[in-house]
Structure formats: C-alpha cells, structure tokens
Short mmCIF file of C-alpha atoms and ligand atoms in Angstrom, two decimals:
data_model
loop_
_atom_site.label_atom_id
_atom_site.label_comp_id
_atom_site.label_asym_id
_atom_site.label_seq_id
_atom_site.Cartn_x
_atom_site.Cartn_y
_atom_site.Cartn_z
CA MET A 1148 7.31 -10.50 104.98
CA PRO A 1149 8.01 -9.52 101.38
CA ASP A 1150 9.83 -11.90 99.12
CA LEU A 1151 13.62 -11.84 99.45
CA LYS A 1152 14.92 -8.81 97.53
CA THR A 1153 18.13 -10.55 96.52
CA ARG A 1154 16.29 -13.63 95.26
CA ASN A 1155 17.08 -13.03 91.59
CA GLN A 1156 20.81 -12.74 92.10
CA HIS A 1157 20.86 -15.93 94.19
CA GLU A 1158 18.85 -17.75 91.56
CA ASP A 1159 21.25 -16.55 88.86
CA ALA A 1160 24.33 -17.55 90.85
CA LEU A 1161 23.02 -21.04 91.59
CA ALA A 1162 21.81 -21.62 88.02
CA ALA A 1163 25.20 -20.50 86.65
CA ALA A 1164 27.10 -22.78 89.02
CA LEU A 1165 24.86 -25.71 88.10
CA LEU A 1166 25.22 -25.03 84.40
CA LEU A 1167 29.01 -25.34 84.60
CA ILE A 1168 28.54 -28.71 86.27
CA PHE A 1169 25.87 -29.84 83.83
CA ASN A 1170 28.10 -28.92 80.87
CA ASP A 1171 30.89 -30.94 82.37
CA TRP A 1172 28.75 -34.00 83.11
CA HIS A 1173 27.08 -33.78 79.71
CA ASP A 1174 30.51 -34.34 78.20
CA ARG A 1175 31.39 -37.02 80.73
CA TRP A 1176 28.14 -38.84 79.99
CA ILE A 1177 28.90 -38.82 76.29
CA ALA A 1178 32.50 -39.94 76.84
CA PHE A 1179 32.03 -42.50 79.64
CA GLY A 1180 28.28 -43.09 80.07
CA ARG A 1181 28.55 -42.37 83.76
CA LEU A 1182 27.22 -39.76 86.17
CA GLU A 1183 29.67 -40.59 88.94
CA GLY A 1184 30.49 -37.57 91.08
CA LEU A 1185 27.55 -35.51 89.85
CA ASP A 1186 25.84 -35.65 93.26
CA ALA A 1187 28.86 -34.29 95.10
CA ALA A 1188 29.46 -31.60 92.48
CA VAL A 1189 25.86 -30.39 92.70
CA ALA A 1190 25.96 -30.45 96.49
CA GLY A 1191 29.15 -28.39 96.53
CA ALA A 1192 27.73 -25.86 94.10
CA ALA A 1193 24.42 -25.49 95.94
CA LEU A 1194 25.77 -25.25 99.48
CA PRO A 1195 26.92 -21.59 99.49
CA THR A 1196 23.73 -20.23 97.91
CA LEU A 1197 21.44 -22.27 100.14
CA ALA A 1198 23.32 -21.23 103.29
CA GLN A 1199 23.38 -17.58 102.22
CA VAL A 1200 19.66 -17.46 101.35
CA HIS A 1201 18.69 -19.25 104.56
CA GLY A 1202 20.77 -16.73 106.51
CA GLU A 1203 19.34 -13.68 104.75
CA ALA A 1204 15.76 -14.86 105.08
CA ALA A 1205 16.23 -15.67 108.76
CA GLY A 1206 18.03 -12.38 109.43
CA ASN A 1207 15.41 -10.30 107.63
CA LEU A 1208 12.51 -11.78 109.54
CA ALA A 1209 14.36 -11.48 112.84
CA SER A 1210 15.17 -7.81 112.30
CA LEU A 1211 11.64 -7.08 111.10
CA GLN A 1212 10.42 -8.44 114.42
CA SER A 1213 13.29 -6.83 116.38
CA PHE A 1214 14.33 -10.26 117.56
CA PRO A 1215 17.96 -10.48 118.71
CA LEU A 1216 19.07 -13.36 116.51
CA SER A 1217 22.68 -14.30 117.16
CA ALA A 1218 24.72 -14.21 113.96
CA GLY A 1219 26.70 -17.25 115.02
CA GLU A 1220 23.63 -19.29 115.76
CA ALA A 1221 21.96 -18.22 112.52
CA ASN A 1222 25.05 -19.10 110.54
CA GLN A 1223 25.40 -22.49 112.18
CA LYS A 1224 21.74 -23.28 111.58
CA GLY A 1225 21.87 -22.10 107.95
CA VAL A 1226 25.03 -23.98 107.07
CA GLY A 1227 23.82 -27.12 108.83
CA TRP A 1228 20.55 -27.12 106.94
CA ALA A 1229 22.19 -26.17 103.63
CA ARG A 1230 24.68 -29.01 103.93
CA GLN A 1231 21.91 -31.53 104.42
CA ARG A 1232 19.68 -30.12 101.68
CA ALA A 1233 22.56 -29.76 99.19
CA ALA A 1234 23.50 -33.43 99.64
CA GLU A 1235 19.90 -34.48 99.19
CA LEU A 1236 19.58 -32.26 96.13
CA GLY A 1237 22.69 -33.87 94.63
CA ARG A 1238 21.14 -37.32 94.99
CA GLN A 1239 17.79 -36.15 93.60
CA ILE A 1240 19.45 -34.59 90.58
CA VAL A 1241 21.36 -37.78 89.83
CA GLU A 1242 18.10 -39.74 90.05
CA SER A 1243 16.13 -37.37 87.86
CA THR A 1244 18.99 -37.17 85.38
CA GLU A 1245 19.20 -40.96 85.13
CA LYS A 1246 15.46 -41.15 84.64
CA ALA A 1247 15.41 -38.45 81.97
CA ILE A 1248 18.20 -40.18 80.05
CA GLU A 1249 16.36 -43.49 80.39
CA ASP A 1250 13.23 -41.81 79.03
CA GLU A 1251 15.36 -40.70 76.07
CA GLU A 1252 14.97 -36.99 76.64
CA SER A 1253 17.47 -34.95 74.66
CA LEU A 1254 20.81 -34.50 76.44
CA GLU A 1255 20.69 -30.80 75.58
CA LYS A 1256 17.54 -30.56 77.65
CA VAL A 1257 18.68 -32.88 80.45
CA PHE A 1258 21.91 -30.91 80.94
CA GLY A 1259 20.49 -27.60 79.72
CA ALA A 1260 20.21 -24.10 81.14
CA GLU A 1261 16.44 -24.24 81.51
CA ARG A 1262 16.71 -27.13 83.96
CA THR A 1263 19.36 -25.35 86.01
CA VAL A 1264 17.12 -22.28 86.27
CA MET A 1265 14.20 -24.43 87.36
CA ILE A 1266 16.29 -26.06 90.08
CA ALA A 1267 17.70 -22.72 91.22
CA ILE A 1268 14.29 -21.05 91.56
CA THR A 1269 12.85 -24.01 93.45
CA GLU A 1270 15.78 -24.35 95.85
CA VAL A 1271 15.99 -20.62 96.61
CA THR A 1272 12.29 -20.68 97.45
CA ARG A 1273 12.87 -23.62 99.76
CA ALA A 1274 15.80 -21.95 101.55
CA ILE A 1275 13.73 -18.81 102.17
CA THR A 1276 10.86 -20.83 103.63
CA VAL A 1277 13.09 -22.95 105.86
CA GLY A 1278 15.06 -19.93 107.12
CA GLU A 1279 11.91 -17.99 107.94
CA LEU A 1280 10.10 -20.89 109.58
CA TRP A 1281 13.11 -21.42 111.82
CA VAL A 1282 12.97 -17.81 113.02
CA LEU A 1283 9.20 -18.07 113.35
CA LEU A 1284 9.69 -20.97 115.71
CA LEU A 1285 12.15 -18.90 117.78
CA LEU A 1286 9.71 -15.98 117.87
CA MET A 1287 6.98 -18.27 119.13
CA THR A 1288 8.99 -20.27 121.62
CA GLU A 1289 11.46 -17.64 122.88
CA ALA A 1290 9.52 -14.42 122.44
CA GLY A 1291 6.10 -15.94 123.07
CA LEU A 1292 4.59 -14.33 119.98
CA VAL A 1293 1.78 -15.86 117.93
CA PHE A 1294 1.61 -15.52 114.17
CA GLY A 1295 -0.75 -16.28 111.37
CA VAL A 1296 1.28 -17.78 108.53
CA PHE A 1297 -0.16 -16.96 105.12
CA TRP A 1298 0.74 -18.34 101.70
CA TYR A 1299 1.53 -15.65 99.17
CA THR A 1300 1.74 -16.31 95.44
CA GLU A 1301 3.53 -13.93 93.08
CA ALA A 1302 1.29 -12.27 90.51
CA ASP A 1303 2.55 -14.46 87.69
CA GLU A 1304 1.69 -17.56 89.72
CA ARG A 1305 -1.88 -16.61 90.52
CA VAL A 1306 -2.93 -18.75 87.57
CA CYS A 1307 -0.90 -21.74 88.81
CA PRO A 1308 -3.46 -24.50 89.50
CA VAL A 1309 -1.47 -25.69 92.52
CA CYS A 1310 -0.69 -22.36 94.16
CA ALA A 1311 -3.55 -20.07 93.16
CA PRO A 1312 -6.04 -21.70 95.56
CA LEU A 1313 -3.50 -21.31 98.39
CA HIS A 1314 -3.04 -17.56 97.96
CA ALA A 1315 -3.69 -15.62 101.17
CA THR A 1316 -4.79 -18.74 103.03
CA GLU A 1317 -3.56 -19.62 106.49
CA ARG A 1318 -1.31 -22.46 107.53
CA GLU A 1319 -4.18 -24.67 108.70
CA PHE A 1320 -5.40 -24.65 105.11
CA TRP A 1321 -2.26 -24.78 102.97
CA GLN A 1322 -0.44 -27.36 105.04
CA GLN A 1323 -3.11 -29.89 104.21
CA SER A 1324 -1.77 -30.04 100.66
CA ILE A 1325 1.80 -28.69 101.07
CA PRO A 1326 2.90 -29.47 104.65
CA GLU A 1327 6.35 -27.89 104.41
CA GLY A 1328 5.35 -24.67 102.64
CA PRO A 1329 6.77 -23.24 99.39
CA PRO A 1330 7.95 -24.55 96.95
CA ALA A 1331 4.78 -26.40 96.01
CA HIS A 1332 6.22 -27.51 92.67
CA PRO A 1333 9.28 -26.91 90.47
CA ARG A 1334 9.73 -23.18 89.68
CA CYS A 1335 7.43 -22.16 92.52
CA ARG A 1336 8.24 -18.63 93.72
CA CYS A 1337 5.59 -18.43 96.40
CA HIS A 1338 6.49 -17.27 99.87
CA LEU A 1339 4.97 -16.98 103.30
CA THR A 1340 3.87 -13.85 105.10
CA PHE A 1341 3.58 -13.56 108.86
CA LYS A 1342 1.02 -11.56 110.75
CA GLU A 1343 1.31 -11.30 114.49
CA VAL A 1344 -1.94 -12.03 116.28
CA SER A 1345 -2.59 -10.83 119.79
CA ASN A 1346 -1.94 -13.49 122.34
CA GLY A 1347 -4.89 -13.44 124.67
ZN1 ZN B 397 3.86 -21.48 94.03
#
C-alpha cells in the first residue's frame, strides 16, 4: 500500500485549523493566563481530518484488495475512532502546552506554526495506520486472508535513528519497539505495506 496520496492536503488543513486555535489561545494565555477550552477546540478542529483520513486509508486498502467495505460501516468506524483520538489529542496538547510554558519556552514557539505542522503530520500518520489496520483485520477475519505487514519509511526518514532500522521489517520485528505502528515519533511519516501470503 503506497502512502496516502492526499496526505499533504490533510496535513495542511489540520495544521491551518490548529494554527487558528493556537493564535487564539496565545492571546488568551497572555490576557488571562489560562488554557481553558483549548482541549475542546483542538478536538473539534482535529475530528474532521482524522475521520476523513481514516476513511480514505480504509477505503483505499479495501478497494485494493477488492473487499466490499460498507461505506456506512467505514464511516461509523472512522468517526468513532476520530472522536476518541481527537479528544485524547486535545488533552495531550493542553498537557504539553502547560509543560512547555512551565519550561519557559517562547510563546511564539509554543503556539507557533512549526508545532502545528508537527502535530498534523503525526496525527495524519496515525489515522492512516489505524484505518488500514482496521481493514486488515476485516480482511483476515472475514475474507480469511493472511498478510505480512511491513514497515515502510519515506526516503527522507531513512536516516531517522528510530525508523531506519524498522524499514522493510515485518510486524513481528517492528512491534517489539512500536506496538501500534506508525507514527514512531513526532513528525513520523512512515507507513505500513501489506503483502498477502498464501494461506496453506
Ligand atoms: Zn518514521
């Protein structure tokens, strides 16, 4: 499975939505010294992108394998997961923002564009992985197919000390260090590839 073709536009959309929120809460922090509501704002901004990416990734893998994935079921699964992940992301961002402010990092950096891009890349990677692994499970349980699941690093990540050793390895190997699959770290753009193996 190649990486999601629309990845860049989803990353851009999520980063842009987060930047609006970060700008707003940067000003609120300066005015009131509070981050109240940041978690919900982040969750609301992330939800549509995460659901969309999960759906695309799941749909692509299903059609590649000619698996009749129901659109309704895929949508329900994607939105359900995205809702959960978006809420969790909101909480994590509040925590990391509080910590960064405590550590006296510059507010321009804490609420800056670079951080929104980092979050967007990481979360799009996660949504792709989760969407695909869901379909993989369906292919195995409902279609009875067996797959090798390989880690694939993008060329610019082959030098990444975390991901480079995982490149082209199978699940048995990579899940020892990264049980849930990509992302392995912030800004990770790795993805999985699936190779059907004959079943007996
Ligand atoms: Zn990676």
